[in-house]
Short mmCIF file of C-alpha atoms in Angstrom, two decimals:
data_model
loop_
_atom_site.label_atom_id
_atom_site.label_comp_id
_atom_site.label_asym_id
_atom_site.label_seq_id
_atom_site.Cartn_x
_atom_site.Cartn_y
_atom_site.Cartn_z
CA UNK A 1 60.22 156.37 -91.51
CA UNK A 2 62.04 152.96 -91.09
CA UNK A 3 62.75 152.19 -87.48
CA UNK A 4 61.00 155.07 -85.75
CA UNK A 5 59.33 154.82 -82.47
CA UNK A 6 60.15 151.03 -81.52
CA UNK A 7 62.63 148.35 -82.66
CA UNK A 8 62.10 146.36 -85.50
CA UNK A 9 61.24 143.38 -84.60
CA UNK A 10 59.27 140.36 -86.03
CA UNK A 11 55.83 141.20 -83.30
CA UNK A 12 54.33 144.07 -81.64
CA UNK A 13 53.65 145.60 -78.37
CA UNK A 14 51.28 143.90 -76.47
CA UNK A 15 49.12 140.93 -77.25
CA UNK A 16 47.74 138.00 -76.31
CA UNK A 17 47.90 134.26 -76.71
CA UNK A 18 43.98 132.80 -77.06
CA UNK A 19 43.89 129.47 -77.80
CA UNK A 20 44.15 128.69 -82.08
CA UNK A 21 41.70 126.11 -82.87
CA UNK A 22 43.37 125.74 -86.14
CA UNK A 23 43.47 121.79 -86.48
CA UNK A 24 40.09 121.48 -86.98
CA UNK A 25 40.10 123.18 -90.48
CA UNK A 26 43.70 123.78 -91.10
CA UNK A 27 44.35 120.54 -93.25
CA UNK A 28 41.52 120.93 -95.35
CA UNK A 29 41.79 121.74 -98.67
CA UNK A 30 40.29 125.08 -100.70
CA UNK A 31 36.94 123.56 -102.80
CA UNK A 32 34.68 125.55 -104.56
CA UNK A 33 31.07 125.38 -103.17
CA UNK A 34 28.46 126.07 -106.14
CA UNK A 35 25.10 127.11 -103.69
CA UNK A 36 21.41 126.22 -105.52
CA UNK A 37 19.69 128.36 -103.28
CA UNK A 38 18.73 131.66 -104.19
CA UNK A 39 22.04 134.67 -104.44
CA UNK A 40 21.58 137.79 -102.31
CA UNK A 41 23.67 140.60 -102.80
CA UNK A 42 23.75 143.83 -100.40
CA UNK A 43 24.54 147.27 -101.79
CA UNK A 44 26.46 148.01 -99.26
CA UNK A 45 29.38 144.90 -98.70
CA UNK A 46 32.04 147.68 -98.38
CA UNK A 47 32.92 150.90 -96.67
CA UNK A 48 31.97 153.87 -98.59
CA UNK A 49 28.21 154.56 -100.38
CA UNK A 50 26.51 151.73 -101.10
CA UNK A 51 26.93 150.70 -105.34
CA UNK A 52 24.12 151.87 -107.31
CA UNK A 53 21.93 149.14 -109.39
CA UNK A 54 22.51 148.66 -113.13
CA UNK A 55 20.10 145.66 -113.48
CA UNK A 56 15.97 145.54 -112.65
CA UNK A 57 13.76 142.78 -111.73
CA UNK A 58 14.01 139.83 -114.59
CA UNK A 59 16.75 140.61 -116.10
CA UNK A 60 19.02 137.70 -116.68
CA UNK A 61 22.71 137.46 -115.60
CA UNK A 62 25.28 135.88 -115.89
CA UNK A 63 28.52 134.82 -113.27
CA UNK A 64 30.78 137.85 -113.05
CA UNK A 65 28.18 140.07 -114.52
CA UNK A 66 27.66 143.82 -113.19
CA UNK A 67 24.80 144.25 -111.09
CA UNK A 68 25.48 147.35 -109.15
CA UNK A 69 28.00 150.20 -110.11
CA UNK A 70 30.64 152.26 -107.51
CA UNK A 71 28.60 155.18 -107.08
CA UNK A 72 31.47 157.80 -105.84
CA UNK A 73 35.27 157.60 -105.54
CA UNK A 74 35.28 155.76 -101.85
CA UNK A 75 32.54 153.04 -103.19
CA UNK A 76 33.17 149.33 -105.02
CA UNK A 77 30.92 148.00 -107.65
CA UNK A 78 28.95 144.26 -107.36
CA UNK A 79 29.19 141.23 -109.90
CA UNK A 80 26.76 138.42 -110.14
CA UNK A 81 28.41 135.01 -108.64
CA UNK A 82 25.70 133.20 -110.21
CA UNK A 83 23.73 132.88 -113.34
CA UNK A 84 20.30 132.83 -113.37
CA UNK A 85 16.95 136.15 -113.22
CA UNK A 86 16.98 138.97 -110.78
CA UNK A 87 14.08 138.28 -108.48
CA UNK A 88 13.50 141.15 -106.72
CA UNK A 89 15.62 144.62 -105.50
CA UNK A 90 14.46 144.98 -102.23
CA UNK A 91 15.40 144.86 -98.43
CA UNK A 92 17.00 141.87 -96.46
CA UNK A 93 18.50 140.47 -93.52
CA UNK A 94 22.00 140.94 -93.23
CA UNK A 95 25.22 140.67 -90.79
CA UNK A 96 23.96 143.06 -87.94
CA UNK A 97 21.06 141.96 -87.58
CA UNK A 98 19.55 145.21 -90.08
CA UNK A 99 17.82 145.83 -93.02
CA UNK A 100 19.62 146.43 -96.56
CA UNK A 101 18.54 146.81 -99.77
CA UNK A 102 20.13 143.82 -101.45
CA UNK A 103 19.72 142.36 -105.13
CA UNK A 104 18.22 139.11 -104.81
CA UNK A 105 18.44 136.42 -108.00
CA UNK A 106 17.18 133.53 -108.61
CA UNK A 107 20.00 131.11 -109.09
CA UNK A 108 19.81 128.46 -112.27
CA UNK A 109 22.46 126.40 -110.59
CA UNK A 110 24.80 126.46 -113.63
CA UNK A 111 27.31 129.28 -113.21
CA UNK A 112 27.10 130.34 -116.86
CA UNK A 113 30.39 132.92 -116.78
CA UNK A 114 29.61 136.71 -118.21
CA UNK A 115 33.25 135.95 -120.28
CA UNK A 116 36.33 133.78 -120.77
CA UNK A 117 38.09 134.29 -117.30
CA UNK A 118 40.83 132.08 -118.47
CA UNK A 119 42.84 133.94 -120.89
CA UNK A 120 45.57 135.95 -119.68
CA UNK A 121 47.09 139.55 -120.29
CA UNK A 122 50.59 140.81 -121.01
CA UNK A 123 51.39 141.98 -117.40
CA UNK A 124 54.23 144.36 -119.41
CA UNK A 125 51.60 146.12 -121.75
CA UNK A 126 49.69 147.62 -118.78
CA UNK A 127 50.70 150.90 -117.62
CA UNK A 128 49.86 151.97 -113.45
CA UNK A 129 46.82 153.23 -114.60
CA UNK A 130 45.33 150.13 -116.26
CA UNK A 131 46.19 148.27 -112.78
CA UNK A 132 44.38 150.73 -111.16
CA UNK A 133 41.30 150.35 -113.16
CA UNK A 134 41.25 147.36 -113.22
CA UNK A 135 41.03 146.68 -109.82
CA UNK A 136 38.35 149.41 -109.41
CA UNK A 137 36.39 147.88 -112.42
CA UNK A 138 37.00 143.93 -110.36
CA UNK A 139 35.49 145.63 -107.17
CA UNK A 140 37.87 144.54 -105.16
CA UNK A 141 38.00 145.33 -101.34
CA UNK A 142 40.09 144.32 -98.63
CA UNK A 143 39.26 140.86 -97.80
CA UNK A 144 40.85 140.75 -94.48
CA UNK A 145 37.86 141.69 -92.75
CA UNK A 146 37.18 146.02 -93.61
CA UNK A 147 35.72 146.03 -96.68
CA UNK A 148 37.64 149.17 -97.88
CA UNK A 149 38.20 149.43 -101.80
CA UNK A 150 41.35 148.55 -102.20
CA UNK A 151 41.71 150.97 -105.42
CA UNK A 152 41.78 153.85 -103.20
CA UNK A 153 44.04 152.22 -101.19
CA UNK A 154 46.38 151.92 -104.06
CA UNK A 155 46.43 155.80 -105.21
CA UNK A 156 48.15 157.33 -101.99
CA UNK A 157 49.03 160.78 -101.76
CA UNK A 158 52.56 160.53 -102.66
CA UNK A 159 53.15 157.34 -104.03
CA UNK A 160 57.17 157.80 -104.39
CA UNK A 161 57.09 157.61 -100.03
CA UNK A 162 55.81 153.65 -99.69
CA UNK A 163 58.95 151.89 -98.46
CA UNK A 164 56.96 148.85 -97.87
CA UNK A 165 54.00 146.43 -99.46
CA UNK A 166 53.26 144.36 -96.71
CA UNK A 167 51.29 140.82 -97.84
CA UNK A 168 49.11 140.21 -94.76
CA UNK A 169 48.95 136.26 -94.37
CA UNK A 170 48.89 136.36 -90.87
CA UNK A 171 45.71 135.14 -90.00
CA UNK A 172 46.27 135.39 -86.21
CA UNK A 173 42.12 134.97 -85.93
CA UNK A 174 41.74 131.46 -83.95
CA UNK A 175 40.01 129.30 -85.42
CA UNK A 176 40.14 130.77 -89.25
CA UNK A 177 42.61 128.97 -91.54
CA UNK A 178 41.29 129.49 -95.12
CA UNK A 179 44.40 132.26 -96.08
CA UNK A 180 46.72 129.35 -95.04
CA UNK A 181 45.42 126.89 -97.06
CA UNK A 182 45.38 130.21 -99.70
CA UNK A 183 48.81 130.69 -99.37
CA UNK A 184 49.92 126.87 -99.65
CA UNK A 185 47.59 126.22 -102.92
CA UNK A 186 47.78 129.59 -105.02
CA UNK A 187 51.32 130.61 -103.79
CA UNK A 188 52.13 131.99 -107.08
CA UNK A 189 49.40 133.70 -107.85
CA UNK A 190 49.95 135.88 -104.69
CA UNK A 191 53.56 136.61 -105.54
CA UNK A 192 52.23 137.89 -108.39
CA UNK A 193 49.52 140.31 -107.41
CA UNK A 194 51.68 141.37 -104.93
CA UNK A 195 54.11 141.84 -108.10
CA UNK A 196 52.15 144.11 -109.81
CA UNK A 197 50.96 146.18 -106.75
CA UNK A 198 54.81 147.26 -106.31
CA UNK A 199 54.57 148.35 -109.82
CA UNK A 200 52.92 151.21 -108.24
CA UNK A 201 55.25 152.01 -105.78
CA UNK A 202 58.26 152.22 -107.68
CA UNK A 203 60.81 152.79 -103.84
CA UNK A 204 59.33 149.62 -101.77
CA UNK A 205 59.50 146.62 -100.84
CA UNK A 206 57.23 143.62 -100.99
CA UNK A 207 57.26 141.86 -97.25
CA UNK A 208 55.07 138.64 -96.59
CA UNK A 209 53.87 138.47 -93.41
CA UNK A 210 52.91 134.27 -91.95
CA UNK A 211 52.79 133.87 -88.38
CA UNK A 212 55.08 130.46 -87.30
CA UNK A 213 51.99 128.44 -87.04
CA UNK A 214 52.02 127.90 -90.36
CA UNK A 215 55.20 126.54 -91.66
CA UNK A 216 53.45 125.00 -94.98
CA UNK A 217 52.48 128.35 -95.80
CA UNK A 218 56.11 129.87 -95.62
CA UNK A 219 57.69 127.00 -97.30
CA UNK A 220 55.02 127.64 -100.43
CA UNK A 221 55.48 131.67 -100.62
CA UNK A 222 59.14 131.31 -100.11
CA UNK A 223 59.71 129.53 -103.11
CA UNK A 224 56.90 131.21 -104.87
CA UNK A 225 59.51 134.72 -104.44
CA UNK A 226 62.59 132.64 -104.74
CA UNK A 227 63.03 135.06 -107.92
CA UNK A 228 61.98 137.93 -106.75
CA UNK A 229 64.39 139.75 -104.91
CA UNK A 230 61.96 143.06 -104.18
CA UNK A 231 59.88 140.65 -102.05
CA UNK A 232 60.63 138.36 -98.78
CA UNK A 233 58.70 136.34 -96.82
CA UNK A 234 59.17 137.43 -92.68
CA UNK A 235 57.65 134.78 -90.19
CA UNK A 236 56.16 136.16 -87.41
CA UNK A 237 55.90 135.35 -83.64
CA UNK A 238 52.59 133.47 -83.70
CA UNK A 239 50.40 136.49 -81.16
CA UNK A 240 46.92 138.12 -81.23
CA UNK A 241 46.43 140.55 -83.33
CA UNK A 242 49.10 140.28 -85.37
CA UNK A 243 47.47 140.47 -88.41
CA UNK A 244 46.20 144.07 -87.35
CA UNK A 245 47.48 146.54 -89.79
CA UNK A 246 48.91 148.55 -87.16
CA UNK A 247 50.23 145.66 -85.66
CA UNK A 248 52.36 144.43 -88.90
CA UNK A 249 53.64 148.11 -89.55
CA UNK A 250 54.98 148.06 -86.31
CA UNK A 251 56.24 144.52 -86.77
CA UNK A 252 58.21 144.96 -90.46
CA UNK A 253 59.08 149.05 -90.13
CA UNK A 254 59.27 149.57 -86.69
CA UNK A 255 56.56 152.76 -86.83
CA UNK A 256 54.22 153.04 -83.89
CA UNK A 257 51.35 155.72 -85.33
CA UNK A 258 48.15 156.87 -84.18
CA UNK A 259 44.80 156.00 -85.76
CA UNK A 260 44.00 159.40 -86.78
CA UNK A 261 47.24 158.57 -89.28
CA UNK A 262 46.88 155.88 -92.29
CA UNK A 263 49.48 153.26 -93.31
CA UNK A 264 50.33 155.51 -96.34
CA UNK A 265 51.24 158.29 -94.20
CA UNK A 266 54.39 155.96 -92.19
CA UNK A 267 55.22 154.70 -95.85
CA UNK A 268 53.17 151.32 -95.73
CA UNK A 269 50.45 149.78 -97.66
CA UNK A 270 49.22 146.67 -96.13
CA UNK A 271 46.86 144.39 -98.24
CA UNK A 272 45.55 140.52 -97.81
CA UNK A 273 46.50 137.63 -99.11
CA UNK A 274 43.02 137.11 -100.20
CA UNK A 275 43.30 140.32 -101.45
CA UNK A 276 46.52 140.25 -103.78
CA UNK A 277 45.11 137.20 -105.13
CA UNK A 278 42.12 139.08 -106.16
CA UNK A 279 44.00 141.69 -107.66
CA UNK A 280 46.17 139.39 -110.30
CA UNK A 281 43.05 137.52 -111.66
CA UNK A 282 41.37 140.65 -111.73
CA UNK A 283 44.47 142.67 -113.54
CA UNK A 284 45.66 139.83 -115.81
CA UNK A 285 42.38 137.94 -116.40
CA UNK A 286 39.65 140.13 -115.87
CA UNK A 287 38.35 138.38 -113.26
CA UNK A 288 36.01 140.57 -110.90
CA UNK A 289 35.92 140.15 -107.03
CA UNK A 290 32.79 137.53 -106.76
CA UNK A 291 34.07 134.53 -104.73
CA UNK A 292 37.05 134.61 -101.65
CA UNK A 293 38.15 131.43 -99.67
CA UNK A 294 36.43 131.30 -96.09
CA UNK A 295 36.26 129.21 -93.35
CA UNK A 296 33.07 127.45 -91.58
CA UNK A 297 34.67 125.81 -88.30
CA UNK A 298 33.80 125.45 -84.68
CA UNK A 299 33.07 122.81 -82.46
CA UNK A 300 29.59 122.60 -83.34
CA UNK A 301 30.20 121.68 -86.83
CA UNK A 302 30.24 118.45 -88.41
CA UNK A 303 32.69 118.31 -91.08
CA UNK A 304 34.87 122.29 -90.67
CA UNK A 305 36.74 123.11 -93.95
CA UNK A 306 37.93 125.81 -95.92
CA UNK A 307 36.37 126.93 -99.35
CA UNK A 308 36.02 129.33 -102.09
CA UNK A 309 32.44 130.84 -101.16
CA UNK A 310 30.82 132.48 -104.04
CA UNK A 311 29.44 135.76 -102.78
CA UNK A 312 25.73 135.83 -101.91
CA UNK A 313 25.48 132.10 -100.73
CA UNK A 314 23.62 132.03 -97.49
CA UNK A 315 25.74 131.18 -94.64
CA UNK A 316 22.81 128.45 -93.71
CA UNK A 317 23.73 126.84 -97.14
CA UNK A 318 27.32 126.77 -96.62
CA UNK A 319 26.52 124.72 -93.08
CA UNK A 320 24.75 121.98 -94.95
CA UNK A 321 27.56 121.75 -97.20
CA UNK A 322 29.81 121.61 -93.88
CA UNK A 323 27.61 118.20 -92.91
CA UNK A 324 25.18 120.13 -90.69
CA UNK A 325 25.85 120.80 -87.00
CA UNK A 326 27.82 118.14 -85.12
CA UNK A 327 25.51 115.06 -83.84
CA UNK A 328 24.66 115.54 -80.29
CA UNK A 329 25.73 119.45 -80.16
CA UNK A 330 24.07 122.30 -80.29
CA UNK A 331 25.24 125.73 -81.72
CA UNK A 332 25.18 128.39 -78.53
CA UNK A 333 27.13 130.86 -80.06
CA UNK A 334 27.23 131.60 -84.52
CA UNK A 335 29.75 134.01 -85.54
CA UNK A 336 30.90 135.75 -88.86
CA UNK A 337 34.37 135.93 -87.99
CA UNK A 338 36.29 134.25 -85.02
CA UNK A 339 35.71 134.68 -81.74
CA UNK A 340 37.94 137.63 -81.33
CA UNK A 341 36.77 140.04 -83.77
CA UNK A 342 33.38 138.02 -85.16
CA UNK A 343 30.09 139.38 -85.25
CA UNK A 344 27.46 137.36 -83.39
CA UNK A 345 24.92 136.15 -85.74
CA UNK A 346 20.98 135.73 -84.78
CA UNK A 347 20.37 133.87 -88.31
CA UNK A 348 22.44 131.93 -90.78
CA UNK A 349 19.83 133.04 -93.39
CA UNK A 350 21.73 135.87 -94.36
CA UNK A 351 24.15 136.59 -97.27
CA UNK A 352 28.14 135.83 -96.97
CA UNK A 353 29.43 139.25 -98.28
CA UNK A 354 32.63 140.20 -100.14
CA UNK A 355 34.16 141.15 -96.95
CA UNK A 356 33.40 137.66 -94.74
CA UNK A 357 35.62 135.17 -94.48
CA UNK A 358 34.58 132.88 -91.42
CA UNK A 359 31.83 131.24 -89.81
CA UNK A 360 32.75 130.07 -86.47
CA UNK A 361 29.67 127.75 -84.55
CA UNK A 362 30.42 127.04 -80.90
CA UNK A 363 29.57 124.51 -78.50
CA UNK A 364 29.71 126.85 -75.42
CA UNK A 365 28.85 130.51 -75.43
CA UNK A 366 32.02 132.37 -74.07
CA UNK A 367 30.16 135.45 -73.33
CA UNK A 368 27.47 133.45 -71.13
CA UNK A 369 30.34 131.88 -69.33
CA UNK A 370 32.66 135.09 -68.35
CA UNK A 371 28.78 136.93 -67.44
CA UNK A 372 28.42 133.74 -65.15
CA UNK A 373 31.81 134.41 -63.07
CA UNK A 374 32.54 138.28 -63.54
CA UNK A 375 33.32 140.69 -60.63
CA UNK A 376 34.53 143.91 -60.32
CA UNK A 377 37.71 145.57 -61.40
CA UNK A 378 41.10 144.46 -60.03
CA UNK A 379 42.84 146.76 -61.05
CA UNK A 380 45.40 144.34 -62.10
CA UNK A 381 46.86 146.23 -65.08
CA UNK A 382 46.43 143.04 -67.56
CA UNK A 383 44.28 145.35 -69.73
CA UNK A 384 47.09 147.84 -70.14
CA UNK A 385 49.62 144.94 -70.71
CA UNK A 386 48.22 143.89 -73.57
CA UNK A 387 46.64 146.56 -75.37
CA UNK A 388 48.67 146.72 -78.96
CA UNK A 389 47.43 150.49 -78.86
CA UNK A 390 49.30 151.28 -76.02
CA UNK A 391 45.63 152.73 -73.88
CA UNK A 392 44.40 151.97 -70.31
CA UNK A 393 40.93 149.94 -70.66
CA UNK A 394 40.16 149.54 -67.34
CA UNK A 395 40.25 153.53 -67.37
CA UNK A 396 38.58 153.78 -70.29
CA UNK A 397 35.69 151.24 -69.15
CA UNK A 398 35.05 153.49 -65.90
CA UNK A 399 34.24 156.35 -68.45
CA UNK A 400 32.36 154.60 -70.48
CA UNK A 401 30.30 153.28 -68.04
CA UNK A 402 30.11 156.78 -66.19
CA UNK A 403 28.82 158.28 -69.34
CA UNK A 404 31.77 160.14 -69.28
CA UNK A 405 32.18 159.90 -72.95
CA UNK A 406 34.35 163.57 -73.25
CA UNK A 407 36.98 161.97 -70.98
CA UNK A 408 36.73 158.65 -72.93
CA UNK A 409 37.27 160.38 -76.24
CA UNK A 410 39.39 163.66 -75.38
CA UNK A 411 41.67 162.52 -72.45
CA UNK A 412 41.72 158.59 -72.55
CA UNK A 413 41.85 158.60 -76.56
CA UNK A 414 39.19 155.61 -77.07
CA UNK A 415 38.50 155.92 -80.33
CA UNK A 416 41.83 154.67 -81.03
CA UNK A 417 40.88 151.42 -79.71
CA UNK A 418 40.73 149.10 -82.56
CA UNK A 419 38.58 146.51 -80.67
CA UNK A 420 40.41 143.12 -80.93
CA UNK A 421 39.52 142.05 -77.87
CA UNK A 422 42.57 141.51 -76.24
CA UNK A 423 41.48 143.20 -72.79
CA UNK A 424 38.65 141.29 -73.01
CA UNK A 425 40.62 137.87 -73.43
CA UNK A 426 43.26 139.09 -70.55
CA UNK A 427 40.90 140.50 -67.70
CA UNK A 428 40.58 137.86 -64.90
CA UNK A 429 37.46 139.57 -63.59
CA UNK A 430 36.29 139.15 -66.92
CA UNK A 431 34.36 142.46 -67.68
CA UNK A 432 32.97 142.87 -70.87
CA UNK A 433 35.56 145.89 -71.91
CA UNK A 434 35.69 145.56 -75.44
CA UNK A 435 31.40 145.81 -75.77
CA UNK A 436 31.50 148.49 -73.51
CA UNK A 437 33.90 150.23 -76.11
CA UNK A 438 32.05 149.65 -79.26
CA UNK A 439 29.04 150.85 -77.70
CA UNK A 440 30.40 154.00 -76.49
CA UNK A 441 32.25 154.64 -80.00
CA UNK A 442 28.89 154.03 -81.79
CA UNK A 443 27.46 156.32 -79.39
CA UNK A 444 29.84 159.22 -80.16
CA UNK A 445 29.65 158.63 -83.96
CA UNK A 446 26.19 159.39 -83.48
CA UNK A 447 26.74 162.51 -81.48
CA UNK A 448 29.15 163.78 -83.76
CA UNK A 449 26.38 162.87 -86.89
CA UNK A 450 23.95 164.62 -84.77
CA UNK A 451 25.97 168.16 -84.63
CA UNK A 452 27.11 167.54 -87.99
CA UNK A 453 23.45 167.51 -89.30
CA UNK A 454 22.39 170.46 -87.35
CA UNK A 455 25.10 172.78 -88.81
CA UNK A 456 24.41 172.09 -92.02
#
């Protein structure tokens, strides 16, 4: 599959350049932040079925402890970050504004650990399938923002046709820089898991992907695979969304592909930086997924930073930590995320889930300010320009809008949009294309749940 469809090249079709942000967090350094408010943890912080319960109101836990088991193949399973009693099982607030049944406990501040997470295993005594399980019993998930288990992920049809293990570092997000300072402080430890993933895949390669923005981040993984000649670290042409999966594939093996296709099928697995570092404490410590390093940044806050966020802290909790909001500001604008891809937020009293790694407080609402100036289409082409899927928003919008959602879906092929944003950021007439897409996917996921449902 190397080289098919476009050149290879170190970027992507398309693309835009929003402003990065990144020196008001980039420079600080990963820190643990140990919350003393109560722990919430949704069933459902991954997709797939929601984990099933193991533990019941008062029982006592313990940090790294199972609360909640996978409860089919495409599903992750949910360990404590605290120690302390399980309060209640019961619904909560959470990113989306919705209710979800969440375990809530009652945190006893002191982080008691389940085990010794310090001793390490014989890397060359486990066999593939001990990674595997492993990384299914750590429940791990992509931490670049899906949330999809990443042992399914590693158990591709044929795994004899991955050419490549690409290490997304790019962290083309503005704003975000908590896989930076990742990458510059456990550089090793990502070699590593990316080490034992190619284990798996026994004809790739291991390629790291760090746009140039971050040159401290490509010195530190360069010499962390100095001695590892099935891995390299490529820098990338600093561009949004370059750290969409698509977007890398077509970047390191020169494969354009079609959403209704996965990585594995064009011979690529793509995982996080976050992610591989996940994998080798859970593989050679034993270490589940319960903490990932995030970002809290923005204008609006006092003192940004990066940290390791134990799953289940409140995102309110995390701002105090952060020194508050900025004297003489006001947030207009909370999101989980960055502004390209985030998820506005109503309340900071909900839980940070495995799958988060961002808060971004704003100054100035974006959204308020295009609504304030927007007029109608151009039909400048911008849209088109810039789309990394190679689709025609502005056409797409029109059907949307029209209700026209057969033509969206059948002859303008929306639902391969992947919603970055990128029309949005481009269109001078500033419409709001990329809301106007999500809401007409939702709306034909429904449709197609609907007739599902009714010929069963």
């Amino acid at each position: 599959m190397k080289g098919v469809g476009i050149a290879v090249k170190n970027t992507f079709r398309g693309g835009v350049h929003p402003a990065g942000h990144k020196d008001l967090s980039r420079e600080s350094r990963l820190r643990l932040f140990d919350p003393k408010g109560e722990m919430v943890f949704p069933l459902s912080m991954h997709i797939g079925k929601p984990a099933k319960p193991v533990v019941k109101k008062n029982d006592e836990v313990k940090v790294g402890q199972l609360l909640a088991e996978a409860d089919g193949f495409v599903s992750a399973p949910i360990h404590s970050s605290c120690s302390g009693k399980v309060k209640a099982i019961e619904k909560r607030r959470v990113l989306g504004g919705g209710m979800a049944e969440c375990i809530v406990i009652d945190n006893d501040g002191m982080f008691t650990p389940a085990e010794d997470y310090t001793q390490r295993t014989d890397a060359s005594k486990l066999s593939n399938s001990d990674i595997i399980q492993r990384v299914q019993k750590a429940g791990i998930v992509g931490l670049g923002g899906a949330g999809f288990p990443t042992a399914v992920k590693l158990q591709p049809k044929n795994a004899d046709a991955i050419e490549y293990v690409i290490a997304n570092g790019a962290e083309c997000e503005p704003y975000l820089t908590c896989n930076d300072q990742l990458m510059r402080i456990h550089s090793n430890e990502i070699a590593e898991g990316l080490e034992l993933v190619l284990r798996l895949f026994p004809n790739a390669e291991g390629v790291i992907c760090i746009e140039d923005n971050k040159p401290e981040a490509i010195e530190a993984m360069s010499r962390a695979v100095s001695d590892k000649p099935k891995i390299s670290v490529r820098t990338m042409i600093t561009k949004y969304p370059q750290g969409g999966e698509r977007s890398l594939i077509q970047a390191v093996a020169g494969v354009d592909f079609p959403t209704s296709k996965l990585p594995a099928d064009v011979g690529c697995v793509v995982q996080n930086v976050g992610t591989l570092y996940a994998i080798q404490r859970a593989v050679l410590y034993g270490e589940p997924l319960f903490s990932q390093c995030f970002t809290i940044t923005g204008e609006a806050v006092a003192e940004p930073g990066n940290y390791m966020v134990r799953v289940g802290t409140s995102y309110a909790e995390l701002l105090e930590a952060a020194g508050g909001v900025k004297e003489g500001m006001e947030i207009r604008k909370a999101l989980s995320g960055g502004p390209m891809m985030g998820i506005a937020i109503g309340s900071l009293d909900i839980p940070i889930q495995k799958q988060n790694n961002g808060l971004t407080l704003l100054a100035e609402d974006p959204v308020e300010a295009a609504e304030a100036v927007m007029t109608s289409c151009l039909r400048c082409g911008r849209c088109t320009t810039v789309c990394p899927m190679g689709l025609t928003p502005q056409l797409m919008c029109d059907a949307a809008v029209a209700g026209d959602l057969e033509r969206y879906e059948k002859k303008l092929y929306g639902m391969d949009c992947i919603q970055c944003g990128s029309c949005s950021f481009a269109c001078p007439a500033k419409r709001p294309l990329t809301p106007t897409f999500k809401q007409a996917k939702a709306e034909i996921l429904e449709k197609r749940k609907r007739e599902g449902g009714a010929q069963k």
